[in-house]
Short mmCIF file of C-alpha atoms in Angstrom, two decimals:
data_model
loop_
_atom_site.label_atom_id
_atom_site.label_comp_id
_atom_site.label_asym_id
_atom_site.label_seq_id
_atom_site.Cartn_x
_atom_site.Cartn_y
_atom_site.Cartn_z
CA MET S 22 -68.15 10.67 -143.24
CA LYS S 23 -68.56 14.18 -141.78
CA VAL S 24 -70.18 15.46 -145.00
CA SER S 25 -72.52 12.46 -145.07
CA ARG S 26 -73.38 12.95 -141.41
CA SER S 27 -74.12 16.67 -141.91
CA LYS S 28 -76.32 15.95 -144.92
CA SER S 29 -78.20 13.23 -143.03
CA THR S 30 -78.70 15.55 -140.07
CA MET S 31 -80.04 18.39 -142.24
CA LEU S 32 -82.26 16.05 -144.26
CA ASN S 33 -83.73 14.33 -141.19
CA SER S 34 -84.17 17.59 -139.24
CA SER S 35 -85.86 19.48 -142.10
CA ILE S 36 -88.18 16.69 -143.29
CA LEU S 37 -89.10 15.51 -139.78
CA THR S 38 -89.88 19.08 -138.75
CA LEU S 39 -92.04 19.73 -141.83
CA VAL S 40 -93.87 16.43 -141.33
CA GLN S 41 -94.42 17.26 -137.67
CA ILE S 42 -95.82 20.69 -138.56
CA PHE S 43 -98.22 19.11 -141.06
CA THR S 44 -99.26 16.52 -138.48
CA ILE S 45 -99.99 19.31 -136.00
CA LEU S 46 -102.13 21.19 -138.52
CA VAL S 47 -104.24 18.14 -139.32
CA LYS S 48 -104.58 17.35 -135.60
CA PHE S 49 -106.05 20.80 -135.07
CA ILE S 50 -108.49 20.23 -137.93
CA THR S 51 -109.54 16.88 -136.46
CA GLN S 52 -109.86 18.22 -132.91
CA THR S 53 -111.90 21.21 -134.12
CA ILE S 54 -114.41 18.85 -135.76
CA PHE S 55 -114.19 16.57 -132.69
CA ILE S 56 -115.13 19.44 -130.34
CA LYS S 57 -118.00 20.51 -132.59
CA TYR S 58 -119.65 17.09 -132.92
CA LEU S 59 -118.66 15.20 -129.75
CA GLY S 60 -118.02 17.92 -127.10
CA LYS S 61 -115.86 18.27 -123.97
CA GLU S 62 -116.75 14.92 -122.41
CA TYR S 63 -115.50 12.83 -125.33
CA LEU S 64 -112.53 15.16 -125.75
CA GLY S 65 -111.65 14.51 -122.12
CA LEU S 66 -112.20 10.77 -122.57
CA ASN S 67 -109.84 10.75 -125.56
CA GLY S 68 -107.20 12.60 -123.51
CA LEU S 69 -107.59 10.16 -120.63
CA PHE S 70 -107.23 7.14 -122.93
CA THR S 71 -104.01 8.63 -124.29
CA ASN S 72 -102.55 8.75 -120.80
CA VAL S 73 -103.80 5.28 -119.84
CA LEU S 74 -102.20 3.92 -122.99
CA SER S 75 -98.91 5.60 -122.08
CA VAL S 76 -99.01 3.80 -118.74
CA LEU S 77 -99.77 0.47 -120.44
CA SER S 78 -96.86 0.96 -122.83
CA PHE S 79 -94.55 0.01 -119.96
CA ALA S 80 -94.31 -3.28 -121.88
CA GLU S 81 -92.09 -1.56 -124.45
CA LEU S 82 -89.60 -0.84 -121.63
CA GLY S 83 -87.20 1.09 -123.83
CA VAL S 84 -86.73 -1.69 -126.37
CA GLY S 85 -86.95 0.90 -129.18
CA SER S 86 -83.99 2.91 -127.87
CA ALA S 87 -82.01 -0.28 -127.28
CA ILE S 88 -82.72 -1.33 -130.88
CA VAL S 89 -81.42 1.90 -132.37
CA PHE S 90 -78.34 1.99 -130.14
CA SER S 91 -77.37 -1.64 -130.84
CA LEU S 92 -77.62 -1.06 -134.62
CA TYR S 93 -75.12 1.84 -134.78
CA ALA S 94 -71.99 -0.34 -134.85
CA PRO S 95 -73.13 -3.04 -137.35
CA LEU S 96 -74.55 -0.36 -139.67
CA ALA S 97 -71.24 1.55 -139.59
CA LYS S 98 -69.46 -1.69 -140.54
CA ARG S 99 -72.21 -2.76 -142.97
CA ASP S 100 -72.34 -6.11 -141.19
CA GLU S 101 -75.43 -7.57 -142.87
CA ASN S 102 -75.49 -10.75 -140.77
CA SER S 103 -75.45 -8.85 -137.45
CA ILE S 104 -78.09 -6.38 -138.65
CA SER S 105 -80.35 -9.23 -139.80
CA ALA S 106 -79.90 -11.14 -136.54
CA LEU S 107 -80.76 -8.03 -134.49
CA MET S 108 -83.87 -7.32 -136.57
CA ASN S 109 -85.03 -10.94 -136.15
CA LEU S 110 -84.70 -10.56 -132.39
CA PHE S 111 -86.58 -7.27 -132.37
CA ARG S 112 -89.39 -8.67 -134.51
CA LYS S 113 -90.08 -11.29 -131.86
CA ALA S 114 -89.77 -8.70 -129.07
CA TYR S 115 -92.28 -6.29 -130.65
CA ASN S 116 -94.80 -9.05 -131.39
CA ALA S 117 -94.60 -10.04 -127.71
CA ILE S 118 -95.01 -6.41 -126.63
CA GLY S 119 -98.20 -6.06 -128.70
CA ILE S 120 -99.68 -9.14 -127.01
CA ILE S 121 -98.70 -7.90 -123.52
CA ILE S 122 -100.33 -4.49 -124.10
CA ALA S 123 -103.51 -6.21 -125.36
CA PHE S 124 -103.65 -8.29 -122.17
CA ALA S 125 -102.91 -5.27 -119.95
CA GLY S 126 -105.69 -3.33 -121.69
CA VAL S 127 -108.25 -6.05 -120.92
CA VAL S 128 -107.14 -6.06 -117.27
CA MET S 129 -107.60 -2.25 -117.12
CA ILE S 130 -111.28 -2.30 -118.16
CA PRO S 131 -112.66 -2.92 -114.62
CA VAL S 132 -110.43 -0.08 -113.31
CA LEU S 133 -111.90 2.59 -115.62
CA PRO S 134 -114.79 3.59 -113.28
CA TYR S 135 -112.20 4.50 -110.63
CA LEU S 136 -110.21 6.63 -113.07
CA ILE S 137 -113.21 8.62 -114.30
CA LYS S 138 -115.04 10.62 -111.63
CA ASP S 139 -118.16 11.02 -113.80
CA TYR S 140 -118.01 7.51 -115.35
CA ASN S 141 -121.76 6.87 -114.98
CA ASP S 142 -122.59 9.94 -117.08
CA LEU S 143 -120.92 8.38 -120.14
CA THR S 144 -121.93 5.40 -122.33
CA HIS S 145 -119.94 2.62 -124.05
CA VAL S 146 -116.70 3.63 -122.30
CA SER S 147 -115.37 0.05 -122.30
CA LEU S 148 -115.99 -0.35 -126.05
CA TYR S 149 -114.21 2.90 -126.82
CA PHE S 150 -111.29 1.88 -124.60
CA VAL S 151 -110.92 -1.50 -126.35
CA LEU S 152 -110.86 0.22 -129.76
CA TYR S 153 -108.32 2.78 -128.56
CA ILE S 154 -106.03 0.07 -127.15
CA SER S 155 -106.43 -1.98 -130.35
CA ASN S 156 -104.87 0.85 -132.33
CA SER S 157 -101.80 0.68 -130.10
CA VAL S 158 -101.61 -3.10 -130.25
CA VAL S 159 -101.63 -3.23 -134.07
CA SER S 160 -99.00 -0.47 -134.15
CA TYR S 161 -96.41 -2.91 -132.74
CA PHE S 162 -96.66 -5.26 -135.69
CA PHE S 163 -94.22 -4.46 -138.56
CA THR S 164 -93.22 -1.17 -136.92
CA TYR S 165 -89.94 -2.53 -135.53
CA LYS S 166 -88.40 -2.01 -138.98
CA ARG S 167 -88.72 1.76 -138.55
CA SER S 168 -85.89 1.49 -136.01
CA LEU S 169 -83.49 0.38 -138.73
CA LEU S 170 -84.25 3.53 -140.74
CA ILE S 171 -83.69 5.71 -137.66
CA ALA S 172 -80.37 4.07 -136.80
CA ASP S 173 -79.23 4.33 -140.44
CA GLN S 174 -79.94 8.12 -140.47
CA LYS S 175 -82.94 7.64 -142.81
CA GLU S 176 -85.76 8.49 -140.41
CA TYR S 177 -87.20 10.87 -143.00
CA ILE S 178 -88.43 7.83 -145.00
CA SER S 179 -90.48 6.68 -142.02
CA ALA S 180 -91.72 10.24 -141.43
CA LEU S 181 -92.93 10.62 -145.02
CA ASN S 182 -94.77 7.30 -144.73
CA GLN S 183 -96.50 8.49 -141.56
CA LEU S 184 -97.31 11.80 -143.27
CA LYS S 185 -99.20 10.06 -146.08
CA TYR S 186 -101.26 7.86 -143.79
CA THR S 187 -101.88 10.62 -141.26
CA ALA S 188 -103.43 12.67 -144.07
CA LEU S 189 -105.61 9.70 -145.06
CA GLN S 190 -106.61 9.12 -141.43
CA VAL S 191 -107.63 12.74 -140.92
CA VAL S 192 -109.77 12.85 -144.08
CA LEU S 193 -111.60 9.67 -143.06
CA GLN S 194 -111.97 10.70 -139.38
CA VAL S 195 -113.38 14.11 -140.30
CA ALA S 196 -115.82 12.35 -142.65
CA VAL S 197 -117.09 9.90 -140.01
CA LEU S 198 -117.44 12.69 -137.43
CA PHE S 199 -119.34 14.85 -139.91
CA PHE S 200 -121.68 12.14 -141.20
CA PHE S 201 -122.04 9.77 -138.23
CA HIS S 202 -120.99 11.76 -135.11
CA SER S 203 -119.44 8.48 -133.94
CA TYR S 204 -116.42 8.16 -131.63
CA ALA S 205 -116.32 4.39 -132.34
CA TYR S 206 -115.99 4.89 -136.12
CA TYR S 207 -113.39 7.58 -135.43
CA LEU S 208 -111.27 5.00 -133.56
CA ILE S 209 -111.81 2.24 -136.16
CA VAL S 210 -110.40 4.53 -138.86
CA ALA S 211 -107.24 5.00 -136.77
CA ILE S 212 -106.79 1.22 -136.46
CA ILE S 213 -107.08 0.66 -140.23
CA THR S 214 -104.68 3.47 -141.21
CA THR S 215 -102.12 2.37 -138.60
CA LEU S 216 -102.11 -1.15 -140.07
CA LEU S 217 -101.71 0.20 -143.61
CA SER S 218 -98.87 2.55 -142.58
CA ASN S 219 -96.92 -0.18 -140.79
CA PHE S 220 -97.42 -2.71 -143.58
CA THR S 221 -96.19 -0.35 -146.32
CA ILE S 222 -93.12 0.83 -144.34
CA SER S 223 -92.25 -2.82 -143.71
CA ARG S 224 -92.31 -3.51 -147.45
CA LYS S 225 -90.21 -0.38 -148.08
CA VAL S 226 -87.52 -1.50 -145.60
CA ASP S 227 -87.47 -4.96 -147.19
CA ARG S 228 -86.69 -3.33 -150.55
CA LEU S 229 -83.99 -1.05 -149.11
CA TYR S 230 -82.35 -3.86 -147.15
CA PRO S 231 -83.00 -7.02 -149.24
CA TYR S 232 -80.59 -9.09 -147.14
CA LEU S 233 -83.09 -9.03 -144.23
CA SER S 234 -85.36 -11.55 -145.96
CA LYS S 235 -82.36 -13.79 -146.78
CA HIS S 236 -81.29 -14.11 -143.14
CA ARG S 237 -84.57 -14.56 -141.28
CA ASP S 238 -83.17 -17.47 -139.28
CA LEU S 239 -80.01 -15.77 -137.98
CA LYS S 240 -79.80 -15.33 -134.20
CA VAL S 241 -77.97 -12.78 -132.06
CA ASP S 242 -74.91 -14.11 -130.24
CA THR S 243 -74.93 -14.45 -126.45
CA LYS S 244 -72.58 -11.49 -125.88
CA SER S 245 -74.76 -9.10 -127.89
CA ILE S 246 -77.92 -10.30 -126.13
CA HIS S 247 -76.24 -9.60 -122.79
CA ILE S 248 -75.37 -6.03 -123.86
CA ILE S 249 -78.89 -5.41 -125.21
CA ARG S 250 -80.45 -6.83 -122.03
CA ASN S 251 -78.34 -4.49 -119.88
CA ASN S 252 -79.37 -1.50 -121.99
CA ILE S 253 -83.05 -2.47 -121.75
CA VAL S 254 -82.75 -2.91 -117.97
CA GLY S 255 -81.31 0.60 -117.81
CA MET S 256 -84.13 1.90 -119.98
CA VAL S 257 -86.75 0.35 -117.68
CA GLY S 258 -86.10 3.07 -115.13
CA SER S 259 -86.22 5.78 -117.76
CA LYS S 260 -89.46 4.38 -119.14
CA ILE S 261 -91.13 4.21 -115.73
CA GLY S 262 -89.98 7.75 -114.97
CA SER S 263 -91.28 9.03 -118.28
CA ILE S 264 -94.63 7.28 -117.83
CA VAL S 265 -95.24 8.74 -114.38
CA VAL S 266 -94.01 12.23 -115.24
CA ARG S 267 -95.75 12.63 -118.60
CA SER S 268 -98.76 10.36 -118.38
CA THR S 269 -100.37 10.72 -114.97
CA ASP S 270 -101.55 14.35 -115.24
CA ASN S 271 -104.85 13.51 -116.92
CA LEU S 272 -105.29 10.40 -114.75
CA LEU S 273 -105.10 12.53 -111.59
CA LEU S 274 -107.33 15.26 -113.02
CA SER S 275 -109.92 12.75 -114.26
CA ALA S 276 -110.04 10.82 -110.99
CA PHE S 277 -110.27 13.88 -108.70
CA MET S 278 -111.74 16.69 -110.84
CA GLY S 279 -113.74 14.97 -113.62
CA ILE S 280 -113.52 14.32 -117.34
CA TYR S 281 -114.91 17.82 -118.12
CA ILE S 282 -111.73 19.47 -116.79
CA VAL S 283 -109.58 17.01 -118.74
CA GLY S 284 -111.43 18.05 -121.90
CA ILE S 285 -110.65 21.75 -121.38
CA TYR S 286 -107.02 21.04 -120.50
CA SER S 287 -106.67 18.74 -123.54
CA ASN S 288 -106.79 21.71 -125.92
CA TYR S 289 -103.90 23.43 -124.16
CA LEU S 290 -102.08 20.11 -124.03
CA LEU S 291 -102.54 19.62 -127.78
CA ILE S 292 -101.00 23.01 -128.55
CA VAL S 293 -98.09 22.67 -126.13
CA THR S 294 -97.28 19.06 -127.04
CA SER S 295 -97.51 19.97 -130.74
CA ILE S 296 -94.92 22.71 -130.31
CA SER S 297 -92.88 20.39 -128.09
CA SER S 298 -92.95 17.58 -130.66
CA VAL S 299 -91.68 19.89 -133.41
CA CYS S 300 -88.84 21.15 -131.19
CA THR S 301 -88.01 17.62 -130.00
CA LYS S 302 -87.93 16.27 -133.57
CA LEU S 303 -85.70 19.17 -134.59
CA ILE S 304 -83.34 18.64 -131.66
CA SER S 305 -83.33 14.83 -131.30
CA SER S 306 -83.24 14.01 -135.02
CA VAL S 307 -79.45 14.42 -134.81
CA THR S 308 -79.11 11.52 -132.32
CA ALA S 309 -77.93 9.00 -134.91
CA SER S 310 -75.41 11.51 -136.28
CA VAL S 311 -74.19 12.27 -132.76
CA GLY S 312 -73.85 8.54 -132.15
CA ASN S 313 -71.74 8.35 -135.29
CA LEU S 314 -69.61 11.28 -134.06
CA ILE S 315 -69.14 9.68 -130.64
CA ALA S 316 -67.84 6.53 -132.36
CA GLU S 317 -64.89 8.65 -133.58
CA ASN S 318 -63.92 9.07 -129.89
CA ASN S 319 -63.13 12.79 -130.19
CA LYS S 320 -64.46 14.03 -126.83
CA LYS S 321 -63.49 17.67 -127.36
CA ARG S 322 -65.29 17.78 -130.71
CA THR S 323 -68.34 16.07 -129.21
CA PHE S 324 -68.38 18.54 -126.31
CA ASP S 325 -68.20 21.51 -128.70
CA VAL S 326 -71.12 20.08 -130.67
CA PHE S 327 -73.09 19.69 -127.41
CA ARG S 328 -72.52 23.34 -126.46
CA THR S 329 -73.77 24.49 -129.84
CA HIS S 330 -76.68 22.04 -129.65
CA TYR S 331 -77.66 23.24 -126.16
CA THR S 332 -77.52 26.93 -127.14
CA ILE S 333 -79.72 26.35 -130.20
CA ASN S 334 -82.19 24.35 -128.09
CA PHE S 335 -82.20 27.17 -125.51
CA PHE S 336 -83.04 29.71 -128.23
CA ILE S 337 -85.84 27.56 -129.65
CA VAL S 338 -87.35 26.78 -126.23
CA SER S 339 -87.20 30.40 -125.05
CA VAL S 340 -88.82 31.81 -128.17
CA SER S 341 -91.55 29.15 -128.29
CA ALA S 342 -92.28 29.50 -124.55
CA GLY S 343 -92.59 33.28 -124.85
CA CYS S 344 -94.91 33.02 -127.85
CA LEU S 345 -97.05 30.40 -126.09
CA LEU S 346 -97.44 32.60 -123.01
CA VAL S 347 -98.82 35.58 -124.93
CA SER S 348 -100.88 33.71 -127.53
CA LEU S 349 -102.36 30.59 -125.87
CA ASN S 350 -105.54 32.14 -124.45
CA PRO S 351 -106.36 34.35 -127.47
CA PHE S 352 -105.89 31.34 -129.76
CA ILE S 353 -108.06 29.04 -127.58
CA LYS S 354 -110.82 31.70 -127.60
CA PHE S 355 -110.65 31.89 -131.39
CA TRP S 356 -110.38 28.13 -131.93
CA ALA S 357 -112.60 26.46 -129.30
CA GLY S 358 -114.46 29.33 -127.61
CA LYS S 359 -114.16 31.35 -124.41
CA SER S 360 -115.67 28.52 -122.32
CA TYR S 361 -112.57 26.42 -123.06
CA THR S 362 -110.05 28.96 -121.65
CA LEU S 363 -108.09 28.66 -118.40
CA ALA S 364 -106.91 31.39 -116.01
CA LEU S 365 -103.68 33.22 -116.89
CA SER S 366 -102.01 31.87 -113.74
CA ILE S 367 -102.58 28.30 -115.03
CA VAL S 368 -101.27 29.28 -118.48
CA ILE S 369 -98.07 30.63 -116.89
CA ILE S 370 -97.52 27.31 -115.08
CA ILE S 371 -98.24 25.33 -118.28
CA VAL S 372 -95.59 27.38 -120.12
CA LEU S 373 -93.05 27.06 -117.30
CA ASN S 374 -93.58 23.30 -117.30
CA TYR S 375 -92.99 23.24 -121.06
CA PHE S 376 -89.86 25.42 -120.74
CA PHE S 377 -88.04 23.34 -118.10
CA ASP S 378 -89.05 20.01 -119.65
CA GLN S 379 -88.07 20.96 -123.19
CA LEU S 380 -84.72 22.39 -122.05
CA ARG S 381 -83.69 18.83 -121.06
CA GLN S 382 -83.73 17.61 -124.66
CA SER S 383 -80.08 18.43 -125.44
CA SER S 384 -78.81 16.45 -122.46
CA LEU S 385 -81.21 13.58 -123.20
CA THR S 386 -80.19 13.48 -126.87
CA PHE S 387 -76.52 13.07 -125.97
CA ILE S 388 -77.26 10.66 -123.09
CA THR S 389 -79.11 8.44 -125.59
CA ALA S 390 -76.32 8.74 -128.16
CA TYR S 391 -73.74 7.72 -125.52
CA GLY S 392 -75.94 4.79 -124.44
CA LEU S 393 -75.99 5.88 -120.78
CA PHE S 394 -79.25 4.02 -120.19
CA VAL S 395 -78.50 2.29 -116.89
CA ALA S 396 -77.32 5.35 -114.94
CA ASN S 397 -80.13 7.56 -116.26
CA GLY S 398 -82.66 4.78 -115.59
CA LYS S 399 -81.85 4.74 -111.89
CA LYS S 400 -82.45 8.48 -111.69
CA SER S 401 -85.78 8.16 -113.49
CA VAL S 402 -87.20 5.86 -110.80
CA VAL S 403 -86.51 8.55 -108.19
CA GLU S 404 -87.94 11.14 -110.61
CA ALA S 405 -91.17 9.15 -110.96
CA ILE S 406 -91.70 8.81 -107.21
CA MET S 407 -90.86 12.45 -106.57
CA ASN S 408 -93.12 13.75 -109.35
CA PHE S 409 -96.13 11.69 -108.30
CA ALA S 410 -95.67 12.65 -104.63
CA PHE S 411 -95.45 16.38 -105.44
CA SER S 412 -98.36 16.36 -107.91
CA PHE S 413 -100.66 14.27 -105.72
CA THR S 414 -99.93 16.35 -102.59
CA LEU S 415 -100.44 19.69 -104.34
CA LEU S 416 -103.62 18.45 -106.08
CA VAL S 417 -105.31 16.64 -103.20
CA GLY S 418 -103.69 18.17 -100.10
CA PHE S 419 -103.59 21.81 -101.23
CA HIS S 420 -106.51 21.63 -103.72
CA LEU S 421 -104.51 23.40 -106.45
CA GLY S 422 -106.11 21.50 -109.35
CA ILE S 423 -104.21 21.69 -112.65
CA ARG S 424 -101.75 24.09 -111.03
CA GLY S 425 -100.78 21.45 -108.45
CA VAL S 426 -100.28 18.67 -111.01
CA LEU S 427 -98.01 20.82 -113.21
CA LEU S 428 -96.13 22.40 -110.30
CA GLY S 429 -95.24 18.88 -109.19
CA THR S 430 -93.53 18.27 -112.54
CA ILE S 431 -91.76 21.65 -112.46
CA LEU S 432 -90.41 21.01 -108.96
CA THR S 433 -89.14 17.58 -110.01
CA ASN S 434 -87.32 19.06 -113.00
CA LEU S 435 -85.71 21.80 -110.91
CA ILE S 436 -84.81 19.71 -107.86
CA LEU S 437 -83.55 16.61 -109.69
CA ASN S 438 -83.32 16.63 -113.49
CA SER S 439 -81.74 20.07 -113.91
CA TRP S 440 -78.44 18.95 -112.31
CA TRP S 441 -78.43 15.15 -112.64
CA GLU S 442 -78.68 14.75 -116.43
CA PRO S 443 -75.92 17.26 -117.31
CA LEU S 444 -73.69 15.82 -114.54
CA LEU S 445 -74.11 12.29 -115.93
CA LEU S 446 -73.25 13.54 -119.41
CA PHE S 447 -70.19 15.53 -118.31
CA ARG S 448 -68.88 12.74 -116.09
CA ALA S 449 -69.63 9.54 -118.05
CA GLY S 450 -69.84 11.00 -121.55
CA PHE S 451 -67.48 13.91 -122.19
CA GLY S 452 -65.14 13.17 -119.28
CA PHE S 453 -64.98 16.92 -118.51
CA ARG S 454 -66.37 16.91 -114.98
CA LYS S 455 -64.58 20.16 -114.02
CA LYS S 456 -66.52 22.08 -116.69
CA TYR S 457 -69.85 20.92 -115.26
CA MET S 458 -70.28 23.57 -112.53
CA ARG S 459 -69.67 26.40 -114.96
CA PHE S 460 -72.26 24.95 -117.32
CA TYR S 461 -74.83 24.34 -114.57
CA LEU S 462 -74.51 27.72 -112.83
CA ILE S 463 -74.06 29.96 -115.88
CA ASN S 464 -75.51 28.16 -118.93
CA TYR S 465 -78.47 26.78 -116.97
CA TRP S 466 -79.48 28.82 -113.93
CA LEU S 467 -78.23 32.29 -114.81
CA SER S 468 -79.38 32.09 -118.43
CA ASN S 469 -82.78 30.69 -117.46
CA LEU S 470 -83.48 33.29 -114.79
CA ALA S 471 -82.48 36.07 -117.18
CA ILE S 472 -84.60 34.91 -120.13
CA LEU S 473 -87.64 34.07 -117.97
CA SER S 474 -87.48 37.53 -116.37
CA PHE S 475 -87.25 39.07 -119.84
CA ILE S 476 -90.20 36.99 -121.10
CA PHE S 477 -92.30 38.02 -118.08
CA VAL S 478 -91.58 41.74 -118.57
CA GLY S 479 -92.10 41.45 -122.33
CA SER S 480 -95.42 39.64 -121.87
CA GLN S 481 -96.70 42.36 -119.52
CA PHE S 482 -95.87 44.97 -122.17
CA ILE S 483 -97.66 42.91 -124.85
CA PHE S 484 -100.73 42.29 -122.65
CA TYR S 485 -100.90 46.06 -122.07
CA LEU S 486 -100.87 46.68 -125.84
CA ASP S 487 -103.68 44.12 -126.22
CA THR S 488 -106.06 46.44 -124.39
CA TYR S 489 -105.85 48.77 -127.40
CA ILE S 490 -106.31 46.04 -130.01
CA HIS S 491 -109.90 45.28 -130.97
CA ASN S 492 -109.37 42.69 -133.69
CA SER S 493 -110.22 39.00 -133.76
CA ASN S 494 -108.62 36.71 -131.20
CA PHE S 495 -106.64 34.98 -133.97
CA LEU S 496 -105.04 38.28 -135.01
CA ILE S 497 -104.30 39.12 -131.36
CA ALA S 498 -102.57 35.73 -130.93
CA LEU S 499 -100.57 36.30 -134.15
CA ILE S 500 -99.58 39.89 -133.29
CA ASN S 501 -98.60 38.87 -129.75
CA SER S 502 -96.36 36.07 -131.06
CA ILE S 503 -94.67 38.36 -133.61
CA LEU S 504 -94.00 41.01 -130.94
CA MET S 505 -92.55 38.42 -128.56
CA LEU S 506 -90.39 37.00 -131.35
CA ILE S 507 -88.99 40.46 -132.20
CA LEU S 508 -88.24 41.23 -128.53
CA GLN S 509 -86.40 37.94 -128.08
CA LEU S 510 -84.41 38.32 -131.30
CA ILE S 511 -83.18 41.66 -129.98
CA TYR S 512 -82.33 40.07 -126.61
CA PHE S 513 -80.38 37.17 -128.12
CA THR S 514 -78.53 39.44 -130.57
CA ILE S 515 -77.34 41.64 -127.70
CA PHE S 516 -76.31 38.89 -125.28
CA TYR S 517 -75.55 35.79 -127.42
CA SER S 518 -74.12 37.04 -130.73
CA ARG S 519 -70.66 35.60 -129.90
CA THR S 520 -71.88 32.08 -129.07
CA SER S 521 -71.36 29.16 -131.46
CA GLY S 522 -75.09 28.41 -131.48
CA TYR S 523 -76.00 31.96 -132.56
CA LYS S 524 -73.31 31.95 -135.26
CA TYR S 525 -74.51 28.57 -136.53
CA LEU S 526 -78.14 29.74 -136.82
CA LEU S 527 -77.00 32.95 -138.54
CA LYS S 528 -74.97 30.89 -141.01
CA VAL S 529 -77.94 28.60 -141.75
CA GLY S 530 -80.21 31.63 -142.19
CA LYS S 531 -77.82 33.30 -144.66
CA HIS S 532 -77.42 30.04 -146.56
CA LEU S 533 -81.20 29.68 -146.95
CA LEU S 534 -81.60 33.30 -148.10
CA LEU S 535 -78.79 33.00 -150.65
CA ARG S 536 -80.31 29.77 -152.05
CA LYS S 537 -83.66 31.50 -152.57
CA HIS S 538 -81.97 34.29 -154.52
#
């Protein structure tokens, strides 16, 4: 079981990460063509629609997480009847969700002029919005079967399917932008490829799990429905919190500063969220394996795995944050042009926001694996209110613009999430409440202050060296990232060489080098 779990973890982590990297590369290609042929206004409109859609996805209400969690036990027992009954239930749920989002999208159309400060300067906004929402609506049909692959530690199959159709989508979207300069055609291509991707993955799951088609009439028993309903209720809070925290930034900026600003910020957001998605896939792809480990009920072993997991996540987040700080502006200048760059003070806040948000992923991965949805959901409601209040006040009251919106999220993470999520995990998961304070004060605060101070000093040294470099902005971004990486490797080798996370990464690195030779 342990060997199988390790292999599944490595397979999922490696393939999902590679797929995510490819997806990022093709997104940059698409956005480059998008900027060239459609400009900042449509780029901002696309970013705004993404956030509006995230708000409308409240209909999903955490059903996806509840699906995966409820499948762990029957998959471990290979209980085909229970698996089939659960999948029948989730098919109906996802079809209903698609219909609800379609209805909510229609209701949102009259609200669009209030969300876009310069609405009257744009044309066909309602048509574009309907097409954008349609892509989301069709994505809910057939896609519920992906959850079975995730729960069965075979998420890589779903990822490879998405890789194929993402490549097709990008080729077609670049073609329609080049030949027609049409945002509408761009969106229609996304709808078609989403349908094809979901249909083919559905057929693939049917072949892998042939018993699903034999038991299409089986129903979930009352006790299981009660458990699933409780988990979904708990996820409601988490979903609302996530929507407000992650999806209102562009809404606030569009409503109070204009779609032009959203367009400029969208490029930074694409880079940061791309890096974040790779790190999150790498870190959270072990959730199913952790869930399997938790089922063994060895709390000490699970806690040791968490410590290693957290340290590795800390390394990844620190290195990526440092590289982002010193390379974001040079890369934006090279990629989109100097007119698309933001002030260094804003870049620092963007990176800090990324750092504190991404650092939560270890705790969230284990909270999900333990199924602590209800307790974390209650916290997320408070998080949502707090985040919106901070961001709105700093944006409107103090006129801080993008700085205010992002500072609101940073304050929320520091004041609430930084202590609540680990405490919930230590108390309700591991059962080692006494070890919590040591973790929070040393592993979180002390380590964070030390690495952020080091990154700041290192970045000042690198920015000073930049004054002597007269190469292209791409080379400056690359050199800056390499220098920051070297500095941080030295730092972690000096201060973390005895930690389990460092030893694990060293072991993986040696294994990869030996395999190549």
